[in-house]
XYZ file of C-alpha atoms in Angstrom:
763
model
C 93.849 445.629 69.104
C 97.256 443.923 68.644
C 99.808 444.241 65.545
C 100.181 440.783 64.316
C 102.879 440.380 60.538
C 103.503 437.539 59.876
C 106.837 437.489 57.107
C 107.678 434.853 54.937
C 111.193 434.940 54.266
C 110.962 431.215 53.098
C 109.545 428.544 53.307
C 109.791 426.699 55.568
C 109.995 429.746 57.649
C 107.490 431.826 59.565
C 107.898 435.386 61.364
C 105.855 436.672 63.882
C 105.313 439.962 65.825
C 102.963 440.316 68.535
C 101.693 441.938 71.814
C 102.698 440.025 74.861
C 99.048 438.333 75.618
C 98.190 437.735 79.372
C 94.915 436.431 80.147
C 94.124 440.351 81.079
C 95.425 441.987 78.214
C 93.984 438.826 75.367
C 90.646 439.612 76.977
C 91.315 443.734 76.628
C 91.657 443.325 73.121
C 89.508 439.950 72.125
C 86.021 440.501 72.942
C 84.479 436.738 74.711
C 81.673 436.230 72.629
C 78.659 435.681 75.073
C 76.989 432.186 75.040
C 73.395 431.744 76.479
C 72.914 428.025 77.579
C 69.114 426.839 77.443
C 67.293 426.633 80.016
C 65.442 422.942 80.854
C 62.204 423.795 79.886
C 63.778 425.516 77.122
C 65.691 422.136 75.614
C 62.532 419.947 77.275
C 59.894 421.576 74.431
C 62.973 421.628 71.451
C 63.272 417.954 72.119
C 60.523 417.104 72.452
C 57.752 419.265 69.368
C 56.884 417.238 66.731
C 56.599 418.112 63.739
C 55.627 416.764 60.543
C 59.247 417.498 59.653
C 60.938 415.908 62.644
C 58.746 412.300 63.016
C 59.436 411.791 59.295
C 63.288 412.359 60.607
C 62.623 410.586 63.724
C 60.573 407.329 62.023
C 63.381 407.053 59.368
C 66.090 407.182 62.699
C 63.984 404.342 64.123
C 63.219 402.099 61.282
C 66.912 402.948 59.375
C 65.189 400.593 56.336
C 63.371 403.608 55.518
C 66.261 405.603 54.435
C 68.704 403.127 52.577
C 66.248 401.376 50.601
C 64.387 403.234 48.640
C 68.440 403.683 47.655
C 68.601 400.024 46.201
C 69.659 398.964 43.581
C 68.493 396.552 42.244
C 69.702 395.463 39.536
C 72.897 396.162 40.071
C 73.071 394.102 44.655
C 70.215 392.284 44.216
C 73.156 388.972 42.546
C 75.251 390.600 44.309
C 73.312 389.451 48.332
C 71.686 386.519 46.633
C 74.272 384.657 46.292
C 75.992 386.377 49.980
C 73.006 385.370 51.806
C 72.422 381.852 50.013
C 76.422 381.500 51.178
C 75.877 383.031 54.783
C 72.904 380.996 55.080
C 74.613 377.248 54.732
C 77.673 378.406 57.190
C 75.018 380.030 58.893
C 72.613 377.329 59.735
C 75.357 373.779 60.585
C 77.062 377.202 63.186
C 73.697 377.322 64.409
C 72.933 373.532 65.596
C 77.427 373.516 66.498
C 77.057 377.315 68.410
C 73.392 375.734 70.111
C 75.791 373.318 72.288
C 78.096 375.929 73.722
C 74.427 377.356 75.126
C 74.117 374.093 76.347
C 69.972 373.568 75.069
C 69.174 371.371 72.323
C 71.254 372.020 68.785
C 67.396 372.953 66.862
C 67.209 375.503 68.984
C 70.794 377.208 67.212
C 68.179 377.431 64.753
C 65.851 379.227 65.073
C 68.474 381.724 66.949
C 69.900 381.873 63.892
C 66.299 382.960 61.763
C 64.187 385.556 64.738
C 67.019 387.609 64.843
C 67.487 388.130 61.479
C 63.325 389.390 61.636
C 63.939 392.759 62.980
C 67.744 392.992 62.574
C 66.913 394.004 58.803
C 64.702 396.861 59.523
C 66.536 398.620 62.851
C 69.741 397.883 62.045
C 72.616 399.994 60.957
C 74.865 398.083 60.264
C 74.821 396.392 56.326
C 77.017 393.461 56.877
C 78.211 391.504 59.728
C 75.413 388.979 59.469
C 73.473 387.978 63.045
C 73.079 385.557 64.988
C 74.929 382.501 67.704
C 78.255 383.699 68.530
C 80.390 381.177 70.259
C 81.305 383.314 73.585
C 78.436 384.526 73.992
C 76.569 380.961 73.693
C 79.898 380.283 76.087
C 78.651 382.652 79.196
C 74.636 381.729 77.714
C 75.217 378.175 78.776
C 77.611 379.274 82.093
C 74.132 380.548 82.906
C 72.061 377.569 82.109
C 74.355 374.923 83.593
C 74.366 377.316 86.858
C 70.479 377.273 87.343
C 69.768 373.343 85.920
C 72.383 371.235 85.972
C 71.719 367.416 86.082
C 71.391 367.300 89.504
C 68.234 368.768 89.459
C 67.005 366.373 87.191
C 68.239 362.971 88.562
C 64.818 360.274 88.826
C 65.511 356.787 90.285
C 64.581 354.063 88.392
C 62.569 351.253 91.053
C 62.427 347.923 88.296
C 66.027 349.223 86.842
C 67.343 350.354 91.097
C 68.945 353.136 89.350
C 69.075 356.637 88.917
C 69.028 357.985 85.333
C 68.340 361.914 84.605
C 65.319 363.459 83.070
C 67.033 365.178 79.749
C 63.892 365.798 78.972
C 63.080 368.149 81.102
C 65.774 369.251 81.545
C 66.355 370.214 78.014
C 62.761 372.317 78.478
C 64.264 373.934 81.284
C 67.088 374.656 80.207
C 65.593 376.390 76.522
C 63.271 378.037 79.065
C 66.398 379.543 80.650
C 68.494 380.712 77.835
C 65.037 382.155 75.919
C 64.123 384.249 79.327
C 68.563 385.547 79.188
C 67.504 386.343 75.552
C 64.426 387.826 76.505
C 66.236 390.434 79.511
C 69.100 391.177 77.676
C 67.032 392.966 74.584
C 64.795 394.223 77.368
C 68.331 396.286 79.518
C 69.814 397.033 75.499
C 67.014 398.587 74.448
C 66.471 400.446 77.647
C 70.028 401.898 76.809
C 70.107 402.547 73.751
C 66.382 404.643 74.546
C 68.468 406.548 77.337
C 71.694 406.548 74.441
C 74.148 404.579 76.440
C 76.030 403.257 73.646
C 78.913 405.820 74.701
C 79.378 401.789 77.905
C 80.978 399.889 74.807
C 83.824 402.453 75.266
C 84.815 401.226 77.882
C 84.838 397.862 77.404
C 88.659 398.646 75.391
C 90.010 396.585 72.618
C 92.826 394.876 74.900
C 90.745 394.087 77.387
C 87.864 392.547 74.531
C 90.351 390.696 72.648
C 92.066 389.393 75.945
C 88.383 388.288 76.827
C 87.487 386.300 73.900
C 91.228 384.459 73.605
C 89.949 383.577 77.452
C 86.891 382.949 76.391
C 88.311 380.577 73.333
C 89.751 378.182 75.156
C 87.590 377.456 78.125
C 85.453 376.701 74.461
C 88.032 374.313 72.695
C 87.662 372.695 76.603
C 84.185 372.387 76.455
C 84.208 371.194 72.878
C 87.419 368.100 73.494
C 84.275 366.794 75.417
C 82.339 366.157 73.092
C 85.095 365.190 70.633
C 86.269 362.426 73.096
C 82.482 361.435 73.737
C 83.715 361.194 77.449
C 81.883 361.012 80.732
C 81.876 363.881 82.774
C 80.236 366.040 85.418
C 79.217 370.156 83.867
C 81.268 372.973 86.069
C 80.446 376.331 86.352
C 81.662 378.963 88.161
C 85.173 380.552 89.946
C 87.691 376.612 89.021
C 85.837 375.994 86.633
C 88.154 375.559 83.612
C 90.854 373.551 85.569
C 88.006 370.918 86.766
C 86.481 369.760 83.757
C 90.550 369.973 82.554
C 90.887 367.821 85.290
C 87.845 365.804 84.756
C 89.139 365.122 81.305
C 92.580 363.843 82.041
C 89.992 361.024 84.694
C 87.525 359.469 82.394
C 90.109 360.077 78.740
C 90.533 356.418 79.698
C 86.396 356.217 77.751
C 87.266 358.171 74.913
C 85.012 356.974 72.066
C 87.653 356.845 68.577
C 84.840 357.159 66.444
C 83.733 360.516 67.830
C 87.787 361.475 67.894
C 88.459 359.979 64.844
C 85.310 362.137 63.056
C 85.822 365.168 65.279
C 89.336 365.191 64.046
C 89.557 364.824 60.446
C 86.643 367.756 60.193
C 89.508 370.151 62.658
C 91.656 369.744 60.038
C 89.701 369.768 57.015
C 88.203 372.440 58.257
C 91.440 374.053 59.064
C 93.044 373.372 56.269
C 89.935 374.796 53.493
C 89.365 378.214 56.037
C 93.651 378.412 55.593
C 92.825 378.399 51.457
C 89.883 379.795 51.518
C 91.597 383.204 53.361
C 94.811 382.961 51.765
C 92.740 382.300 48.194
C 89.859 384.858 48.156
C 91.940 387.599 45.978
C 90.904 384.519 43.264
C 87.490 382.399 44.310
C 84.927 384.369 44.002
C 83.068 382.301 46.693
C 84.237 380.444 49.964
C 84.460 376.276 49.917
C 82.342 376.239 52.251
C 83.418 373.237 53.869
C 81.376 373.298 56.891
C 78.611 372.280 55.089
C 80.801 369.507 53.043
C 81.567 367.659 55.308
C 78.270 368.107 57.394
C 76.506 366.246 54.514
C 78.992 363.796 54.166
C 79.686 363.114 57.828
C 75.664 362.552 57.998
C 75.438 359.948 55.296
C 78.694 358.670 56.823
C 76.507 358.249 60.606
C 73.906 356.779 59.102
C 75.540 354.154 56.291
C 77.861 352.874 59.112
C 74.409 353.429 61.422
C 77.810 355.152 63.941
C 75.224 355.228 67.181
C 74.164 351.750 67.280
C 77.779 349.882 66.219
C 79.702 352.322 67.698
C 77.675 354.229 70.472
C 78.585 357.460 68.770
C 76.843 360.663 69.877
C 74.216 361.987 67.297
C 72.494 364.688 67.600
C 69.578 363.570 67.556
C 66.521 365.657 67.816
C 66.138 368.385 65.284
C 62.839 369.907 65.406
C 60.719 370.192 62.028
C 58.812 373.648 61.696
C 58.132 377.075 63.968
C 57.187 376.563 68.010
C 54.756 379.134 68.932
C 55.423 381.948 70.725
C 56.128 381.348 74.959
C 55.680 384.713 77.449
C 58.408 384.831 79.912
C 58.637 383.923 83.062
C 59.278 387.173 85.595
C 60.049 384.793 88.080
C 63.391 383.410 86.835
C 64.358 387.711 85.553
C 65.602 388.500 89.486
C 68.674 385.547 89.335
C 69.400 386.064 86.019
C 69.534 390.008 85.332
C 73.040 390.104 86.132
C 74.717 387.981 83.851
C 72.199 389.456 81.261
C 73.464 392.766 82.134
C 77.160 391.414 81.657
C 76.068 389.391 78.423
C 74.460 392.071 76.752
C 77.205 394.575 77.105
C 79.313 391.809 75.744
C 77.283 390.686 72.532
C 76.467 394.197 71.777
C 79.953 395.767 71.865
C 81.421 392.777 69.798
C 78.503 393.612 67.020
C 79.390 397.023 67.360
C 82.938 397.197 67.093
C 82.742 394.827 63.875
C 80.253 396.766 62.516
C 82.595 399.804 62.999
C 85.500 397.809 61.250
C 83.256 397.603 57.415
C 81.563 400.790 58.154
C 85.170 402.698 57.779
C 85.917 400.164 54.687
C 83.114 400.315 52.482
C 82.359 404.743 54.271
C 79.457 404.540 55.231
C 78.210 405.784 59.387
C 76.648 402.762 62.354
C 74.705 404.595 64.279
C 75.965 403.166 68.271
C 72.417 403.488 70.312
C 70.384 402.533 67.644
C 72.355 399.285 67.571
C 71.618 398.639 70.982
C 67.852 399.601 69.706
C 68.067 397.120 67.169
C 69.802 394.002 69.123
C 67.499 395.036 72.205
C 64.412 394.136 69.700
C 66.279 392.186 67.755
C 66.120 389.447 71.570
C 63.055 390.375 73.354
C 61.301 388.773 69.505
C 63.473 385.719 69.582
C 63.751 385.261 73.450
C 60.069 384.641 73.138
C 60.616 382.335 70.006
C 62.989 380.178 72.413
C 65.887 381.635 71.115
C 69.363 382.816 72.993
C 71.020 385.766 72.794
C 71.902 387.072 69.502
C 74.870 388.344 68.268
C 77.229 389.062 65.370
C 80.118 385.499 65.082
C 82.542 387.713 63.042
C 83.439 384.133 60.595
C 80.259 384.186 59.476
C 79.841 387.561 58.883
C 83.519 387.192 56.873
C 81.323 385.433 54.836
C 79.226 387.723 54.089
C 81.454 390.495 52.868
C 83.235 388.514 51.475
C 81.062 387.021 48.862
C 80.180 389.898 48.226
C 76.828 391.224 49.869
C 76.145 394.603 49.535
C 73.090 395.812 52.075
C 70.585 393.844 55.181
C 68.978 391.628 51.841
C 71.197 389.674 52.116
C 70.296 389.066 55.630
C 66.961 388.247 54.717
C 68.029 385.591 52.337
C 70.460 383.882 54.735
C 67.522 383.968 57.211
C 65.463 382.195 54.453
C 68.089 379.815 53.977
C 67.696 378.468 58.074
C 64.049 379.055 57.009
C 64.264 375.418 54.741
C 66.686 373.497 57.403
C 64.518 374.057 59.411
C 60.742 373.390 57.678
C 62.531 370.344 55.554
C 65.761 369.303 56.159
C 66.748 369.181 59.550
C 65.279 365.804 59.955
C 68.036 364.792 57.505
C 71.131 366.107 60.558
C 69.844 363.708 62.929
C 72.414 361.520 62.095
C 74.765 364.041 62.482
C 77.617 363.496 65.681
C 78.330 366.334 68.035
C 82.235 365.289 67.583
C 81.556 367.168 64.176
C 80.071 369.672 65.226
C 82.147 370.615 68.531
C 85.110 370.462 66.098
C 83.658 373.142 63.047
C 83.243 374.910 66.837
C 86.563 374.630 67.059
C 87.391 375.512 63.715
C 85.563 379.011 63.899
C 87.711 379.830 66.460
C 91.310 380.405 65.331
C 91.332 383.697 64.954
C 91.020 383.818 68.542
C 93.727 382.514 69.173
C 95.978 384.112 66.835
C 95.170 386.811 69.152
C 97.455 385.374 71.401
C 100.508 387.089 69.324
C 98.850 390.345 70.254
C 101.247 390.132 74.108
C 104.301 390.434 72.536
C 102.725 393.849 69.587
C 101.350 395.177 73.139
C 104.292 394.813 75.272
C 106.259 397.020 72.795
C 103.175 399.302 72.230
C 101.955 399.963 75.929
C 103.272 398.096 79.175
C 99.290 399.368 80.662
C 97.236 397.640 77.279
C 99.892 394.329 78.138
C 98.624 394.491 81.900
C 94.886 394.787 81.023
C 94.749 392.504 78.611
C 96.973 389.370 80.963
C 94.740 391.303 83.256
C 91.630 390.206 81.348
C 92.567 386.819 79.839
C 93.743 384.557 83.620
C 90.490 386.230 85.166
C 88.910 384.991 82.778
C 90.374 381.601 82.884
C 90.676 381.058 86.834
C 87.477 382.868 87.260
C 83.805 382.749 86.328
C 83.645 383.880 82.269
C 81.092 386.818 83.807
C 83.481 387.236 87.127
C 86.282 387.179 85.051
C 85.190 389.868 82.653
C 83.443 392.120 85.178
C 87.198 392.404 86.743
C 88.773 393.102 83.571
C 86.737 396.475 83.805
C 87.326 396.408 87.058
C 91.165 396.945 86.268
C 91.255 398.547 82.715
C 89.088 401.334 85.175
C 91.841 401.186 88.073
C 94.297 401.305 85.484
C 93.076 404.781 84.067
C 92.911 405.704 87.745
C 96.512 405.422 87.987
C 97.833 406.905 85.264
C 95.600 409.719 86.182
C 96.512 409.769 90.355
C 100.509 409.761 88.543
C 100.999 410.989 85.572
C 103.830 412.786 84.285
C 105.369 415.959 85.029
C 108.824 417.086 83.129
C 110.875 420.528 83.301
C 110.932 422.560 79.755
C 113.353 423.710 78.394
C 113.892 426.499 75.019
C 114.567 425.015 71.552
C 116.776 427.929 70.369
C 116.000 430.627 67.755
C 111.704 429.079 68.092
C 108.728 429.376 70.735
C 109.010 425.452 71.290
C 110.002 424.155 74.807
C 110.559 420.477 74.659
C 111.930 418.327 77.418
C 115.295 417.940 78.755
C 115.706 415.207 79.109
C 114.948 414.258 76.068
C 116.278 416.396 73.756
C 119.759 417.753 74.141
C 120.083 421.161 73.080
C 117.141 422.736 75.201
C 118.435 425.253 77.836
C 115.913 426.614 80.165
C 115.494 429.882 80.068
C 117.480 431.553 82.892
C 116.542 431.861 86.689
C 112.974 430.374 85.311
C 111.716 426.951 85.634
C 109.130 425.521 82.926
C 106.715 423.140 84.778
C 104.838 420.271 82.389
C 101.581 418.597 83.583
C 100.060 415.766 81.468
C 97.274 415.072 83.034
C 93.747 416.741 84.622
C 94.239 417.838 88.443
C 91.699 416.546 90.417
C 91.690 415.076 94.190
C 93.191 412.657 93.146
C 96.594 413.633 91.449
C 97.168 416.530 93.555
C 99.623 415.748 95.651
C 102.127 414.115 92.326
C 100.765 417.891 92.003
C 103.262 419.683 94.818
C 105.564 416.940 95.254
C 106.380 417.369 90.939
C 106.758 420.818 91.722
C 108.595 420.195 94.726
C 111.120 417.928 92.715
C 111.456 420.229 89.688
C 112.531 423.465 91.296
C 114.840 421.534 93.717
C 113.390 422.849 97.221
C 110.783 422.903 99.347
C 108.990 426.224 99.361
C 107.530 425.643 102.619
C 111.194 424.389 104.288
C 112.392 427.745 102.241
C 110.136 430.818 104.009
C 110.446 429.064 107.558
C 114.571 429.239 106.833
C 113.634 432.320 106.129
C 111.856 433.594 108.875
C 114.898 431.910 111.426
C 117.076 433.938 110.228
C 114.682 436.903 109.743
C 115.129 436.291 113.361
C 118.749 435.811 113.834
C 119.744 438.568 111.860
C 117.956 441.538 113.677
C 119.177 439.944 117.084
C 123.420 440.149 115.729
C 122.035 443.991 113.579
C 121.639 445.340 117.656
C 124.580 443.565 119.172
C 126.295 445.392 116.149
C 128.123 442.813 115.126
C 126.864 443.097 111.591
C 127.053 445.200 108.467
C 124.927 445.951 105.982
C 126.354 447.306 102.560
C 125.247 447.449 99.103
C 127.135 443.329 98.281
C 125.312 442.346 101.387
C 125.587 441.775 105.322
C 127.797 441.054 107.108
C 129.991 440.298 110.386
C 132.299 438.526 113.003
C 131.816 435.561 114.082
C 129.315 434.989 115.949
C 129.262 433.035 119.453
C 127.721 430.267 120.589
C 124.964 432.398 122.619
C 124.384 434.190 119.074
C 123.312 430.711 117.974
C 119.878 429.669 117.558
C 118.567 426.710 118.163
C 115.120 425.795 115.662
C 113.307 424.512 117.981
C 113.370 428.295 119.149
C 112.931 429.686 116.085
C 109.543 428.110 116.245
C 108.845 429.677 118.847
C 107.822 432.737 118.022
C 106.948 431.561 114.349
C 103.553 433.521 113.734
C 105.163 437.374 115.415
C 107.755 437.324 112.622
C 105.454 436.184 109.671
C 104.575 439.672 109.455
C 107.249 441.002 109.570
C 109.335 439.291 106.946
C 105.687 439.255 104.729
C 106.995 444.253 105.101
C 110.528 442.518 104.596
C 111.825 442.694 101.146
C 114.618 441.765 100.143
C 117.928 439.827 97.829
C 117.978 436.494 100.059
C 120.527 435.091 97.693
C 122.290 438.227 98.608
C 125.813 437.566 100.601
C 125.091 436.328 103.975
C 127.549 435.335 107.871
C 128.349 432.105 107.674
C 126.591 432.004 111.032
C 122.646 432.655 109.182
C 121.916 429.335 107.706
C 119.848 430.873 104.663
C 118.722 428.412 101.314
C 119.395 429.429 98.134
C 116.884 430.314 95.714
C 117.673 429.911 92.130
C 115.130 430.808 90.475
C 113.000 433.654 90.732
C 109.891 431.741 88.283
C 107.703 429.033 87.469
C 105.989 428.591 84.669
C 103.065 425.800 84.657
C 102.930 424.060 81.402
C 98.707 423.522 81.258
C 97.976 421.992 78.344
C 96.946 418.800 78.508
C 95.299 419.355 81.440
C 91.396 418.989 80.539
C 90.143 419.484 83.033
C 90.329 420.631 87.024
C 87.828 420.346 89.993
C 87.391 422.512 93.427
C 90.139 420.298 95.455
C 93.480 421.249 92.674
C 92.139 424.338 92.159
C 92.509 425.473 96.544
C 96.029 423.238 96.038
C 96.767 425.434 92.604
C 95.928 428.671 95.478
C 98.059 427.251 98.043
C 101.499 426.012 95.383
C 101.276 430.314 94.269
C 101.262 431.297 97.557
C 103.764 428.982 98.575
C 105.962 430.680 95.809
C 105.269 434.297 95.898
C 106.120 434.846 99.676
C 109.313 433.491 99.000
C 109.465 436.010 95.887
C 109.129 433.561 93.160
C 106.374 434.613 91.107
C 103.371 431.724 89.144
C 102.436 431.914 85.511
C 100.335 429.103 84.426
C 100.476 428.651 80.013
C 98.632 426.829 77.481
C 95.722 426.365 78.625
C 92.650 426.174 77.608
C 88.617 427.941 77.930
C 87.564 425.073 80.405
C 90.511 425.473 83.104
C 89.834 428.993 83.038
C 85.956 429.359 83.727
C 86.419 426.884 85.774
C 89.511 428.677 88.047
C 87.196 431.835 87.820
C 83.985 429.738 89.390
C 86.140 428.410 91.859
C 86.911 432.120 93.081
C 91.146 430.866 92.225
C 91.396 435.039 91.429
C 91.653 438.060 94.497
C 94.241 440.653 94.613
C 97.236 438.765 94.585
C 96.692 435.662 92.045
C 95.538 437.698 89.285
C 95.399 437.154 85.524
C 97.990 438.831 84.847
C 99.675 435.523 86.425
C 97.597 433.689 83.267
C 99.240 433.565 79.117
C 98.190 432.011 76.449
C 101.491 430.215 75.306
C 105.047 429.500 77.341
C 106.729 431.547 75.292
C 104.494 434.158 75.963
C 105.045 434.318 80.171
C 109.018 433.976 79.125
C 109.204 436.794 77.556
C 107.025 438.876 80.303
C 109.493 437.721 82.804
C 112.317 438.832 81.026
C 111.391 441.771 80.389
C 109.960 442.447 83.982
C 112.819 440.788 85.742
C 114.599 443.816 82.820
C 113.036 446.658 84.610
C 113.938 445.631 88.010
C 117.654 444.700 87.308
C 118.835 446.972 89.956
C 120.284 446.030 93.429
C 117.612 444.381 95.847
C 120.141 444.541 98.965
C 118.889 447.957 99.123
C 115.106 447.224 99.940
C 116.447 445.310 102.393
C 118.465 447.306 104.402
C 116.250 450.081 104.232
C 113.996 448.423 106.822
C 117.111 446.749 109.131
C 119.113 449.176 108.868
C 120.432 451.077 112.236
C 121.007 454.694 112.055
C 124.429 453.983 113.771
C 125.256 451.294 110.354
C 127.818 452.403 107.485
C 125.348 453.471 104.981
C 123.026 456.415 105.368
C 119.313 456.243 105.284
C 118.907 459.508 103.432
C 121.029 457.585 100.815
C 120.036 454.887 100.479
C 116.565 456.928 100.269
C 117.804 458.722 97.467
C 119.781 455.612 95.470
C 116.358 454.362 95.144
C 113.731 457.444 94.391
C 117.019 457.878 91.328
C 115.888 453.751 90.913
C 112.052 454.458 90.618
C 112.658 457.416 88.072
C 114.804 455.531 85.871
C 112.224 452.938 86.224
C 109.556 455.437 85.241
C 111.099 456.762 82.008
C 112.067 452.663 81.026
């Protein structure tokens, strides 16, 4: 066993004495644990076996309410959840009506979408603080799908009496409700399947820069769509590529028809909501309950609209019909699924990502965990259930969740209280909101986008931190603005994956040097007092190595060592032929300092093309001819100088290799070994070693002796070997090429070499 000793002389110093560890010596001193992999039948047996204990565990995993409800502190938490639920319910009622406008369905269905999803999430969800219901970005994406399948043009009817065309609003609204509810149902199926298959990891591909860039673009689109309602101008509903551009042009084309009653109500509402929300945020540490400005404004605006009769007097656009009570469940129309499967997938993933990312924020803040796969299942079941009751897709809204958390909500019981408030609105209060102007609801929607617009300040910060993340943010944002919202998200995801591929395909590589007096090695370009060991080049490669970046690995090594190993090998072959030719003509003489000779004539020179003809013949001769190629040679013999004798590849940041990478490494080892440069690997992990072994990397010329646990182990080993082999390598060369008639006798050379070997053995 290796002896290891640590001497602590000062609080910040330590000294370690141990054996130099290559992979071979380490395996001799440390026995590996044999890991037994379970067979597939055994894994299935373990996972599918059902005992009473596992059944209870699985039941609690699927119904988290069974975990937290028995531990609920009724006396301590109920009042907090009650207050939080009431406040969130009032806000949720108004937001449900407002966000329905984005989904392009009658506003009353926003109340259904604020009620039904909460019921199932109470039993299945793992987050205690998020408020389930509509969210502006998701509603906008739903509205895009609804408009593409049920545009106004499909419901134009001709009035023969008045000789004009009208839109059948009743049929149009019914079709749009059917599409949105079927979309919700299909989204739920997708989420449920992904959750059951443990696909919660897919949210990792929606990075924070991507999501924030996308939601910023979506907020701009929401703003433009709501400006139409605030102005109350006639306009065409556009969907697809450049829809935002066409909508903006349409707004300016009809801006002269602005309804000033709606514009005034919308602007007043917007200013009041923004100011009061800012006050709530600024003084939240003082105010126990935030001011429900949305509710107050809606009540006042409804009273004014009813008292002045704005619809008749000023032709203001009002809500008109708010359903009272519940509607019976409806089976989904499966024939619509092929037309909505693609947007359903993107909406479902994004809705899940938004909810989980917000849920994790609160989970970290309040020291509990949420289960990503269970959240997939919870939202899947919620959307399937609510889709049967004509609801559109549910996720979580940032503002509602902030209200629920800031007012002291402790558990999902606050969500049930929220649902009860919405239910009261559905059963009795809803009809009193019919005179409410749509411009007021549109202003409420815009006021809730403030946080998304402020995400623009991310760009300067991201630019300082990471240019790649900035590119993802900007590309996703502009793609979502110019393209369809679904297509923009897809393009943003693909661009994000492309940046990862580019970063891996063109990784950073650097040359390392030793910090004097330590076993630490750092980039020689970044640190002043770092020295490269003489004759040793240490190369760090900061990426996994696979088929996409093996060329970068080879080019990086070539650049850092300063020569091409293949070219050096070919040059030496040509030089060997020229030396042999001159020796035969007795124009060269070999001694302990190298090979010298008289000036050669033009006849003695040989072109590169001529030398390439017999490349195959001379290769074997070269391989049998060791020597010091950096020794002194005549001017007519052109031989590249190789200033290093060893290369150490630092694999500390290489997490995996593929078959192509292993083959490339074998080629690198071979190319350098034949020009007398040894290649070593250091700082590798066990998975990389296992991959090298499984791919047949090791052979007679490449052994595990070339692998070292640390860079310093490799450096110490190389320096130890070079001290043993510090005698004249020219002697070996001369033994192979010296003719009997030359200056040094073969016998003397043999005796000298024998004495050198004895000296090495004694050391």
